[in-house]
Short mmCIF file of N, CA and C in Angstrom, two decimals:
data_model
loop_
_atom_site.label_atom_id
_atom_site.label_comp_id
_atom_site.label_asym_id
_atom_site.label_seq_id
_atom_site.Cartn_x
_atom_site.Cartn_y
_atom_site.Cartn_z
N MET A 1 31.58 43.43 0.42
CA MET A 1 30.65 42.31 -0.03
C MET A 1 31.02 40.96 1.01
N GLU A 2 32.41 40.88 1.38
CA GLU A 2 32.76 39.91 2.23
C GLU A 2 32.03 40.06 3.57
N LEU A 3 31.87 41.31 4.20
CA LEU A 3 31.32 41.67 5.43
C LEU A 3 29.90 41.06 5.35
N VAL A 4 29.15 41.39 4.42
CA VAL A 4 27.76 41.07 4.32
C VAL A 4 27.53 39.55 4.22
N LEU A 5 28.53 38.99 3.43
CA LEU A 5 28.28 37.50 3.14
C LEU A 5 28.85 36.76 4.47
N GLU A 6 29.70 37.24 5.18
CA GLU A 6 30.15 36.80 6.45
C GLU A 6 28.98 36.69 7.36
N ARG A 7 28.19 37.82 7.60
CA ARG A 7 27.17 38.10 8.46
C ARG A 7 26.17 36.98 8.07
N ASP A 8 25.75 36.85 6.82
CA ASP A 8 24.88 36.09 6.16
C ASP A 8 25.24 34.58 6.46
N ALA A 9 26.43 34.19 6.08
CA ALA A 9 26.80 32.89 6.46
C ALA A 9 26.64 32.56 7.78
N HIS A 10 27.11 33.32 8.84
CA HIS A 10 27.10 33.21 10.34
C HIS A 10 25.70 32.96 10.64
N PHE A 11 24.75 33.83 10.01
CA PHE A 11 23.35 33.62 10.50
C PHE A 11 22.82 32.45 10.04
N TRP A 12 22.92 31.95 8.73
CA TRP A 12 22.35 30.73 8.46
C TRP A 12 23.01 29.53 8.90
N ASN A 13 24.37 29.62 9.40
CA ASN A 13 24.96 28.53 9.95
C ASN A 13 24.16 28.27 11.31
N ASN A 14 24.09 29.34 11.98
CA ASN A 14 23.25 29.41 13.45
C ASN A 14 21.93 28.82 13.17
N VAL A 15 21.09 29.13 12.15
CA VAL A 15 19.81 28.60 11.90
C VAL A 15 19.91 27.13 11.65
N TYR A 16 20.88 26.80 10.82
CA TYR A 16 21.17 25.39 10.43
C TYR A 16 21.28 24.40 11.66
N HIS A 17 22.19 24.97 12.62
CA HIS A 17 22.46 24.15 13.76
C HIS A 17 21.35 24.44 14.96
N SER A 18 20.42 25.29 14.88
CA SER A 18 19.58 25.45 15.89
C SER A 18 18.08 25.34 15.45
N SER A 19 17.95 24.77 14.22
CA SER A 19 16.51 24.63 13.58
C SER A 19 15.65 23.59 14.56
N ARG A 20 14.49 24.09 14.69
CA ARG A 20 13.49 23.30 15.55
C ARG A 20 12.39 22.67 14.75
N SER A 21 12.72 22.66 13.42
CA SER A 21 11.85 21.73 12.57
C SER A 21 12.61 21.48 11.10
N LEU A 22 12.24 20.55 10.45
CA LEU A 22 12.73 20.26 9.23
C LEU A 22 12.62 21.26 8.11
N MET A 23 11.52 21.95 8.25
CA MET A 23 11.41 23.06 7.37
C MET A 23 12.47 24.21 7.50
N ASN A 24 12.62 24.52 8.72
CA ASN A 24 13.58 25.57 9.13
C ASN A 24 15.10 25.00 8.59
N HIS A 25 15.31 23.82 8.99
CA HIS A 25 16.63 23.36 8.69
C HIS A 25 16.87 23.24 7.00
N SER A 26 15.76 22.89 6.41
CA SER A 26 15.92 22.88 4.87
C SER A 26 16.09 24.22 4.37
N ILE A 27 15.50 25.28 4.88
CA ILE A 27 15.64 26.63 4.41
C ILE A 27 17.13 27.11 4.62
N ALA A 28 17.64 26.75 5.83
CA ALA A 28 19.04 27.14 6.20
C ALA A 28 19.99 26.33 5.29
N TYR A 29 19.64 25.09 4.92
CA TYR A 29 20.41 24.18 4.05
C TYR A 29 20.54 24.87 2.66
N ASN A 30 19.24 25.40 2.17
CA ASN A 30 19.33 25.88 0.72
C ASN A 30 19.99 27.18 0.66
N MET A 31 19.98 28.15 1.91
CA MET A 31 20.75 29.33 1.95
C MET A 31 22.14 29.09 1.79
N LEU A 32 22.68 28.14 2.81
CA LEU A 32 24.05 27.85 2.85
C LEU A 32 24.54 27.34 1.29
N LYS A 33 23.85 26.37 0.79
CA LYS A 33 24.14 25.94 -0.40
C LYS A 33 24.23 27.06 -1.47
N LEU A 34 23.28 27.94 -1.50
CA LEU A 34 23.28 29.15 -2.40
C LEU A 34 24.61 29.80 -2.20
N GLN A 35 24.82 30.09 -0.95
CA GLN A 35 26.11 30.94 -0.65
C GLN A 35 27.38 30.13 -1.21
N LEU A 36 27.47 29.08 -0.96
CA LEU A 36 28.60 28.21 -1.34
C LEU A 36 28.81 28.16 -2.87
N ASN A 37 27.66 28.03 -3.50
CA ASN A 37 27.73 28.07 -4.97
C ASN A 37 28.10 29.41 -5.38
N LEU A 38 27.65 30.50 -4.83
CA LEU A 38 28.19 31.74 -5.30
C LEU A 38 29.57 32.05 -4.94
N ALA A 39 30.08 31.61 -3.76
CA ALA A 39 31.52 31.77 -3.53
C ALA A 39 32.44 30.94 -4.48
N LYS A 40 31.73 29.88 -4.91
CA LYS A 40 32.67 28.96 -5.82
C LYS A 40 32.69 29.64 -7.20
N SER A 41 31.72 30.38 -7.65
CA SER A 41 31.82 31.39 -8.80
C SER A 41 32.71 32.52 -8.72
N ILE A 42 32.82 32.99 -7.58
CA ILE A 42 33.73 34.17 -7.23
C ILE A 42 35.25 33.86 -6.96
N THR A 43 35.44 32.68 -6.30
CA THR A 43 36.70 32.26 -6.02
C THR A 43 37.73 32.16 -7.20
N PRO A 44 37.64 31.69 -8.37
CA PRO A 44 38.43 31.57 -9.40
C PRO A 44 39.29 33.03 -9.64
N GLU A 45 38.31 34.09 -9.59
CA GLU A 45 38.95 35.58 -9.72
C GLU A 45 39.57 36.00 -8.51
N ASN A 46 39.15 35.62 -7.36
CA ASN A 46 39.61 36.09 -6.09
C ASN A 46 39.88 34.94 -5.04
N LYS A 47 41.17 34.47 -5.23
CA LYS A 47 41.44 33.17 -4.41
C LYS A 47 41.31 33.44 -2.90
N GLU A 48 41.56 34.70 -2.40
CA GLU A 48 41.38 34.84 -0.90
C GLU A 48 40.05 35.16 -0.50
N PHE A 49 39.10 35.16 -1.52
CA PHE A 49 37.61 35.55 -0.95
C PHE A 49 37.23 34.64 -0.06
N SER A 50 37.02 33.36 -0.29
CA SER A 50 36.39 32.37 0.67
C SER A 50 37.14 32.22 1.96
N ILE A 51 38.43 32.49 2.10
CA ILE A 51 39.06 32.43 3.22
C ILE A 51 38.66 33.52 4.27
N LYS A 52 38.11 34.64 3.75
CA LYS A 52 37.68 35.77 4.58
C LYS A 52 36.39 35.41 5.42
N ILE A 53 35.66 34.27 4.87
CA ILE A 53 34.33 33.85 5.47
C ILE A 53 34.72 32.90 6.41
N SER A 54 34.78 33.27 7.76
CA SER A 54 35.19 32.27 8.88
C SER A 54 34.23 31.09 8.94
N THR A 55 33.01 31.31 8.77
CA THR A 55 31.98 30.31 8.87
C THR A 55 32.12 29.05 8.01
N TRP A 56 32.91 29.33 6.88
CA TRP A 56 33.07 28.31 5.94
C TRP A 56 34.33 27.46 6.19
N GLN A 57 35.23 27.84 7.11
CA GLN A 57 36.43 27.22 7.46
C GLN A 57 36.19 25.94 8.29
N SER A 58 35.07 25.78 9.05
CA SER A 58 34.81 24.70 9.84
C SER A 58 33.75 23.79 9.33
N PRO A 59 33.87 22.57 9.41
CA PRO A 59 32.74 21.70 8.73
C PRO A 59 31.27 21.87 9.38
N PHE A 60 30.32 21.57 8.46
CA PHE A 60 28.89 21.66 9.06
C PHE A 60 28.50 20.39 9.67
N VAL A 61 29.12 20.13 10.82
CA VAL A 61 28.83 18.81 11.36
C VAL A 61 27.55 18.87 12.19
N LEU A 62 26.66 17.93 12.07
CA LEU A 62 25.48 17.85 12.83
C LEU A 62 25.74 16.89 13.84
N THR A 63 25.14 17.32 15.23
CA THR A 63 25.30 16.49 16.50
C THR A 63 23.99 15.91 16.69
N GLN A 64 24.16 14.94 17.63
CA GLN A 64 22.86 14.13 17.99
C GLN A 64 21.83 15.12 18.49
N SER A 65 22.22 16.17 19.31
CA SER A 65 21.32 17.05 19.78
C SER A 65 20.64 17.83 18.73
N ASP A 66 21.29 18.12 17.50
CA ASP A 66 20.56 18.71 16.45
C ASP A 66 19.49 17.97 15.84
N PHE A 67 19.72 16.60 15.73
CA PHE A 67 18.75 15.69 15.34
C PHE A 67 17.47 15.87 16.27
N LYS A 68 17.88 15.57 17.51
CA LYS A 68 16.82 15.60 18.61
C LYS A 68 15.93 16.93 18.58
N ARG A 69 16.55 18.00 18.43
CA ARG A 69 15.83 19.27 18.28
C ARG A 69 14.94 19.43 17.08
N ILE A 70 15.41 18.93 15.95
CA ILE A 70 14.52 18.88 14.77
C ILE A 70 13.56 18.00 14.81
N PHE A 71 13.62 16.76 15.34
CA PHE A 71 12.49 15.80 15.55
C PHE A 71 11.58 16.23 16.54
N ALA A 72 12.03 16.95 17.71
CA ALA A 72 11.00 17.38 18.65
C ALA A 72 10.33 18.43 18.05
N GLY A 73 10.79 19.13 17.23
CA GLY A 73 10.07 20.35 16.56
C GLY A 73 8.98 19.64 15.43
N GLU A 74 9.36 18.72 14.96
CA GLU A 74 8.46 17.97 13.96
C GLU A 74 7.29 17.27 14.78
N TRP A 75 7.63 16.90 15.91
CA TRP A 75 6.67 16.13 16.76
C TRP A 75 5.64 17.25 17.28
N LEU A 76 6.13 18.47 17.75
CA LEU A 76 5.30 19.47 18.26
C LEU A 76 4.48 20.15 16.94
N PHE A 77 4.94 20.29 15.75
CA PHE A 77 4.27 20.68 14.66
C PHE A 77 3.05 19.73 14.32
N GLY A 78 3.32 18.51 14.29
CA GLY A 78 2.22 17.46 14.07
C GLY A 78 1.16 17.51 15.44
N ARG A 79 1.49 17.72 16.53
CA ARG A 79 0.63 17.76 17.67
C ARG A 79 -0.14 19.05 17.56
N ASN A 80 0.36 20.10 17.23
CA ASN A 80 -0.59 21.36 16.91
C ASN A 80 -1.42 21.14 15.91
N ILE A 81 -1.09 20.51 14.77
CA ILE A 81 -2.12 20.35 13.71
C ILE A 81 -3.33 19.51 14.15
N MET A 82 -3.00 18.36 14.91
CA MET A 82 -4.03 17.47 15.36
C MET A 82 -4.95 18.08 16.43
N GLN A 83 -4.30 18.84 17.39
CA GLN A 83 -5.11 19.61 18.20
C GLN A 83 -6.16 20.72 17.62
N GLN A 84 -5.53 21.37 16.55
CA GLN A 84 -6.28 22.42 15.90
C GLN A 84 -7.56 21.53 15.04
N MET A 85 -7.26 20.53 14.43
CA MET A 85 -8.24 19.65 13.88
C MET A 85 -9.40 19.27 14.74
N GLU A 86 -8.86 18.82 15.97
CA GLU A 86 -9.93 18.61 16.96
C GLU A 86 -10.78 19.67 17.40
N ILE A 87 -10.23 20.87 17.54
CA ILE A 87 -10.82 22.20 17.97
C ILE A 87 -11.81 22.53 16.78
N ASP A 88 -11.36 22.48 15.53
CA ASP A 88 -12.23 22.93 14.43
C ASP A 88 -13.51 22.03 14.30
N ALA A 89 -13.24 20.76 14.57
CA ALA A 89 -14.32 19.78 14.31
C ALA A 89 -15.46 19.90 15.46
N GLN A 90 -15.11 20.65 16.60
CA GLN A 90 -16.10 20.64 17.66
C GLN A 90 -16.81 22.00 17.64
N GLN A 91 -16.49 22.89 16.64
CA GLN A 91 -17.31 24.06 16.68
C GLN A 91 -18.73 23.93 16.28
N GLU A 92 -19.60 24.85 16.59
CA GLU A 92 -21.07 24.56 16.46
C GLU A 92 -21.39 24.65 15.02
N SER A 93 -20.82 25.31 14.17
CA SER A 93 -21.07 25.46 12.76
C SER A 93 -20.86 24.09 12.06
N VAL A 94 -20.05 23.20 12.55
CA VAL A 94 -19.64 21.82 12.02
C VAL A 94 -20.92 20.90 12.22
N PRO A 95 -21.26 20.33 11.07
CA PRO A 95 -22.45 19.42 11.23
C PRO A 95 -22.03 18.21 12.15
N PHE A 96 -23.28 17.60 12.88
CA PHE A 96 -23.18 16.67 13.79
C PHE A 96 -22.28 15.48 13.41
N TYR A 97 -22.52 15.01 12.02
CA TYR A 97 -21.95 13.82 11.69
C TYR A 97 -20.32 13.99 11.55
N GLU A 98 -20.01 15.35 11.19
CA GLU A 98 -18.40 15.49 11.15
C GLU A 98 -17.99 15.50 12.63
N GLN A 99 -18.62 15.95 13.40
CA GLN A 99 -18.28 15.98 14.99
C GLN A 99 -17.98 14.71 15.40
N TRP A 100 -19.10 13.83 15.09
CA TRP A 100 -18.87 12.31 15.46
C TRP A 100 -17.75 11.59 14.86
N LEU A 101 -17.65 11.88 13.45
CA LEU A 101 -16.52 11.21 12.88
C LEU A 101 -15.11 11.70 13.50
N ALA A 102 -15.00 12.92 13.88
CA ALA A 102 -13.78 13.43 14.43
C ALA A 102 -13.56 12.92 15.74
N LYS A 103 -14.54 12.71 16.50
CA LYS A 103 -14.51 11.98 17.92
C LYS A 103 -14.16 10.44 17.71
N MET A 104 -14.67 9.91 16.55
CA MET A 104 -14.26 8.42 16.31
C MET A 104 -12.71 8.47 15.76
N PHE A 105 -12.38 9.21 15.03
CA PHE A 105 -11.20 8.98 14.09
C PHE A 105 -9.94 9.62 14.56
N ILE A 106 -10.15 10.99 15.32
CA ILE A 106 -8.98 11.71 15.53
C ILE A 106 -8.69 11.63 17.05
N LYS A 107 -7.70 11.03 17.38
CA LYS A 107 -7.30 10.71 18.78
C LYS A 107 -5.85 11.34 19.02
N SER A 108 -5.89 12.63 19.41
CA SER A 108 -4.54 13.25 19.35
C SER A 108 -3.61 12.68 20.20
N ILE A 109 -4.02 12.22 21.38
CA ILE A 109 -3.01 11.80 22.46
C ILE A 109 -2.53 10.47 21.76
N ASP A 110 -3.08 9.56 21.24
CA ASP A 110 -2.53 8.40 20.68
C ASP A 110 -1.59 8.76 19.45
N ASP A 111 -1.96 9.69 18.67
CA ASP A 111 -1.05 10.18 17.61
C ASP A 111 0.21 10.73 18.11
N ASP A 112 0.14 11.51 19.26
CA ASP A 112 1.29 11.98 19.85
C ASP A 112 2.31 10.83 20.21
N ASN A 113 1.65 9.81 20.83
CA ASN A 113 2.48 8.80 21.28
C ASN A 113 2.92 8.00 20.23
N LEU A 114 2.32 7.86 19.02
CA LEU A 114 2.72 7.02 17.85
C LEU A 114 3.84 7.77 17.14
N ARG A 115 3.65 9.04 17.10
CA ARG A 115 4.76 9.81 16.33
C ARG A 115 6.00 10.03 17.36
N ALA A 116 5.76 10.22 18.61
CA ALA A 116 6.79 10.18 19.56
C ALA A 116 7.72 8.93 19.66
N GLU A 117 7.12 7.88 19.47
CA GLU A 117 7.89 6.64 19.32
C GLU A 117 8.65 6.55 18.04
N TYR A 118 8.08 6.98 16.99
CA TYR A 118 8.91 7.02 15.78
C TYR A 118 10.07 8.10 15.79
N PHE A 119 9.82 9.29 16.34
CA PHE A 119 10.86 10.14 16.32
C PHE A 119 12.02 9.87 17.28
N VAL A 120 11.48 9.24 18.43
CA VAL A 120 12.60 8.80 19.41
C VAL A 120 13.50 7.60 18.88
N ASN A 121 12.84 6.75 18.12
CA ASN A 121 13.55 5.64 17.35
C ASN A 121 14.45 6.03 16.40
N MET A 122 13.89 7.18 15.61
CA MET A 122 14.73 7.78 14.56
C MET A 122 15.91 8.55 15.04
N ALA A 123 15.88 9.20 16.14
CA ALA A 123 16.91 9.93 16.85
C ALA A 123 17.98 8.87 17.17
N LYS A 124 17.77 7.73 17.86
CA LYS A 124 18.48 6.76 18.21
C LYS A 124 19.17 5.95 17.17
N GLU A 125 18.41 5.86 16.01
CA GLU A 125 18.84 4.95 14.85
C GLU A 125 20.19 5.48 14.33
N PRO A 126 21.15 4.49 14.10
CA PRO A 126 22.32 4.94 13.40
C PRO A 126 22.00 5.40 11.89
N VAL A 127 22.84 6.31 11.38
CA VAL A 127 22.68 6.72 10.01
C VAL A 127 23.25 5.79 9.07
N SER A 128 22.46 5.21 8.13
CA SER A 128 23.15 4.28 7.26
C SER A 128 22.30 4.25 5.97
N THR A 129 23.03 3.99 4.85
CA THR A 129 22.22 3.88 3.50
C THR A 129 21.88 2.46 3.29
N ASP A 130 22.30 1.56 4.12
CA ASP A 130 21.93 0.10 4.05
C ASP A 130 20.51 -0.07 4.39
N SER A 131 19.86 -0.68 3.41
CA SER A 131 18.40 -0.85 3.55
C SER A 131 18.12 -1.81 4.70
N SER A 132 19.06 -2.68 5.16
CA SER A 132 18.86 -3.62 6.31
C SER A 132 18.84 -2.85 7.53
N VAL A 133 19.46 -1.62 7.60
CA VAL A 133 19.47 -0.98 8.94
C VAL A 133 18.22 0.11 8.87
N THR A 134 16.95 -0.38 9.12
CA THR A 134 15.81 0.50 9.00
C THR A 134 15.00 0.26 10.25
N LEU A 135 14.17 1.22 10.52
CA LEU A 135 13.32 1.16 11.69
C LEU A 135 12.39 0.00 11.51
N ILE A 136 12.08 -0.72 12.55
CA ILE A 136 11.04 -1.83 12.49
C ILE A 136 9.76 -1.17 12.45
N GLN A 137 9.04 -1.50 11.40
CA GLN A 137 7.52 -0.95 11.50
C GLN A 137 6.66 -1.63 12.40
N PRO A 138 5.71 -0.96 12.98
CA PRO A 138 4.77 -1.60 14.06
C PRO A 138 3.88 -2.66 13.13
N GLU A 139 3.33 -3.49 13.88
CA GLU A 139 2.39 -4.58 13.15
C GLU A 139 1.40 -4.11 12.23
N TYR A 140 0.81 -2.91 12.73
CA TYR A 140 -0.39 -2.42 11.98
C TYR A 140 0.05 -1.76 10.62
N CYS A 141 1.37 -1.63 10.45
CA CYS A 141 1.77 -1.25 9.16
C CYS A 141 2.02 -2.39 8.18
N ASP A 142 2.18 -3.67 8.61
CA ASP A 142 2.18 -4.77 7.80
C ASP A 142 1.19 -4.98 6.74
N ASN A 143 1.75 -4.63 5.47
CA ASN A 143 0.62 -4.74 4.41
C ASN A 143 0.45 -6.37 3.73
N ASP A 144 1.26 -7.20 4.34
CA ASP A 144 1.17 -8.62 3.89
C ASP A 144 -0.04 -9.10 4.46
N ASN A 145 -0.76 -8.74 5.28
CA ASN A 145 -1.86 -9.31 5.76
C ASN A 145 -3.10 -8.11 5.97
N ASN A 146 -3.80 -7.99 4.92
CA ASN A 146 -4.82 -6.96 4.93
C ASN A 146 -5.93 -6.98 6.04
N LEU A 147 -6.40 -8.16 6.42
CA LEU A 147 -7.35 -8.44 7.40
C LEU A 147 -6.65 -8.06 8.70
N LEU A 148 -5.60 -8.58 9.00
CA LEU A 148 -4.91 -8.03 10.33
C LEU A 148 -4.64 -6.57 10.37
N GLN A 149 -4.30 -5.95 9.30
CA GLN A 149 -4.02 -4.44 9.25
C GLN A 149 -5.34 -3.82 9.48
N LEU A 150 -6.53 -4.22 8.90
CA LEU A 150 -7.73 -3.52 9.03
C LEU A 150 -8.25 -3.75 10.48
N TRP A 151 -7.90 -4.81 11.09
CA TRP A 151 -8.39 -5.08 12.34
C TRP A 151 -7.62 -4.22 13.30
N GLN A 152 -6.37 -4.00 13.15
CA GLN A 152 -5.55 -3.17 13.89
C GLN A 152 -5.80 -1.71 13.80
N LEU A 153 -6.30 -1.33 12.66
CA LEU A 153 -6.51 0.08 12.29
C LEU A 153 -8.04 0.53 12.84
N ARG A 154 -8.79 -0.47 13.53
CA ARG A 154 -10.13 -0.14 13.99
C ARG A 154 -9.97 1.04 15.01
N TYR A 155 -9.08 1.06 15.61
CA TYR A 155 -8.98 2.35 16.66
C TYR A 155 -7.83 3.20 16.31
N ASN A 156 -8.15 4.44 16.23
CA ASN A 156 -7.32 5.56 15.75
C ASN A 156 -6.66 5.33 14.30
N PRO A 157 -7.65 4.92 13.26
CA PRO A 157 -7.00 4.70 12.04
C PRO A 157 -6.25 5.89 11.33
N ILE A 158 -6.69 7.10 11.55
CA ILE A 158 -6.09 8.24 10.95
C ILE A 158 -4.52 8.29 11.41
N GLY A 159 -4.52 8.22 12.77
CA GLY A 159 -3.11 8.24 13.50
C GLY A 159 -2.31 7.08 13.03
N LYS A 160 -2.78 5.92 12.99
CA LYS A 160 -1.97 4.73 12.43
C LYS A 160 -1.47 4.79 11.20
N VAL A 161 -2.41 5.33 10.14
CA VAL A 161 -2.11 5.55 8.73
C VAL A 161 -0.96 6.55 8.58
N LEU A 162 -1.14 7.68 9.35
CA LEU A 162 -0.19 8.73 9.23
C LEU A 162 1.26 8.10 9.90
N SER A 163 1.15 7.30 10.88
CA SER A 163 2.33 6.85 11.57
C SER A 163 2.98 5.89 10.65
N CYS A 164 2.24 4.96 9.94
CA CYS A 164 2.77 4.10 8.86
C CYS A 164 3.64 4.86 7.71
N THR A 165 3.03 5.94 7.26
CA THR A 165 3.65 6.80 6.21
C THR A 165 5.11 7.35 6.83
N PHE A 166 5.28 7.68 8.13
CA PHE A 166 6.50 8.06 8.66
C PHE A 166 7.49 6.93 8.53
N TYR A 167 7.21 5.71 8.66
CA TYR A 167 8.30 4.70 8.58
C TYR A 167 8.56 4.39 7.08
N GLU A 168 7.93 4.93 6.20
CA GLU A 168 8.40 4.69 4.87
C GLU A 168 9.37 5.92 4.42
N THR A 169 9.70 6.86 5.37
CA THR A 169 10.62 7.87 5.04
C THR A 169 11.61 7.98 6.10
N ASP A 170 12.77 7.87 5.75
CA ASP A 170 13.73 7.91 6.68
C ASP A 170 14.33 9.41 6.75
N LEU A 171 13.81 10.11 7.90
CA LEU A 171 14.08 11.67 7.88
C LEU A 171 15.55 11.93 8.14
N LYS A 172 16.06 10.94 9.07
CA LYS A 172 17.41 11.20 9.54
C LYS A 172 18.47 11.07 8.26
N LEU A 173 18.16 10.17 7.42
CA LEU A 173 18.88 9.89 6.13
C LEU A 173 18.90 11.09 5.25
N ARG A 174 17.62 11.60 5.11
CA ARG A 174 17.34 12.86 4.36
C ARG A 174 18.28 14.01 4.80
N ILE A 175 18.21 14.27 6.16
CA ILE A 175 18.95 15.45 6.91
C ILE A 175 20.49 15.12 6.61
N VAL A 176 21.05 14.00 6.79
CA VAL A 176 22.48 13.52 6.50
C VAL A 176 22.88 13.69 5.08
N ASN A 177 21.88 13.44 4.13
CA ASN A 177 22.21 13.75 2.74
C ASN A 177 22.53 15.24 2.60
N MET A 178 21.47 15.93 2.99
CA MET A 178 21.63 17.38 2.85
C MET A 178 23.00 17.97 3.56
N ASN A 179 23.31 17.34 4.60
CA ASN A 179 24.43 17.73 5.18
C ASN A 179 25.70 17.57 4.54
N ASN A 180 25.73 16.17 3.89
CA ASN A 180 26.76 15.81 3.08
C ASN A 180 26.91 16.55 1.85
N GLU A 181 25.84 17.14 1.21
CA GLU A 181 25.85 17.86 0.04
C GLU A 181 26.64 19.24 0.38
N ILE A 182 26.04 19.82 1.42
CA ILE A 182 26.89 21.26 1.68
C ILE A 182 28.20 20.98 2.06
N GLU A 183 28.48 19.85 2.86
CA GLU A 183 29.81 19.53 3.22
C GLU A 183 30.77 19.45 1.94
N GLN A 184 30.40 18.73 1.03
CA GLN A 184 31.13 18.48 -0.17
C GLN A 184 31.37 19.86 -0.89
N LEU A 185 30.44 20.65 -0.91
CA LEU A 185 30.53 22.10 -1.56
C LEU A 185 31.55 22.84 -0.72
N ARG A 186 31.47 22.83 0.51
CA ARG A 186 32.35 23.54 1.49
C ARG A 186 33.80 22.93 1.31
N SER A 187 33.90 21.72 1.26
CA SER A 187 35.20 21.08 1.16
C SER A 187 36.05 21.60 -0.29
N LYS A 188 35.13 21.52 -1.38
CA LYS A 188 35.64 21.97 -2.65
C LYS A 188 36.03 23.38 -2.69
N LEU A 189 35.19 24.22 -2.04
CA LEU A 189 35.53 25.60 -1.91
C LEU A 189 36.85 25.93 -1.22
N ILE A 190 37.11 25.13 -0.21
CA ILE A 190 38.25 25.21 0.71
C ILE A 190 39.43 24.77 -0.14
N MET A 191 39.35 23.74 -0.90
CA MET A 191 40.52 23.19 -1.63
C MET A 191 40.80 24.19 -2.67
N THR A 192 40.02 25.21 -3.20
CA THR A 192 40.51 25.88 -4.34
C THR A 192 41.19 27.12 -3.88
N GLN A 193 41.24 27.30 -2.52
CA GLN A 193 41.98 28.45 -2.03
C GLN A 193 43.49 28.49 -2.38
#
């Protein structure tokens, strides 16, 4: 069993540190968490069990390049969706008014730029649970002045609305919290040896 678990742990650790999207990273995180919980239930009967899994002996530290890779994958995923929406809207079977609306409201290049700005800032931003250390939202996300917001949304409204929703979620903090959780599980497992 240790050999199978060793191979599994090694595989999911590699996926965890080479993920190219938040979804892949989350899947790897859940698998590592499952393994560590399983090991915790086995360890009281077999104290040497967790020592045999070499992957669990070193911390699950995330590097700056891990964050950059995940955010680059997220940017690419969003870009592919927007491009597909543009392609789908231009098919002959789509009514004229839908094609016109797509041309007016879907601006994939601008969306790419807006999301790139967010992800680049997020990758540079220090990790903190302090609410004062947050990304500064663009002016068009300012909910205090509805008229100004509407005026700024007149061009590429879909992209800007999507971009504003990004600023409400600290993806880096979410990844760090996942990392802290499996690191705590790993530390507790190592201490029970």
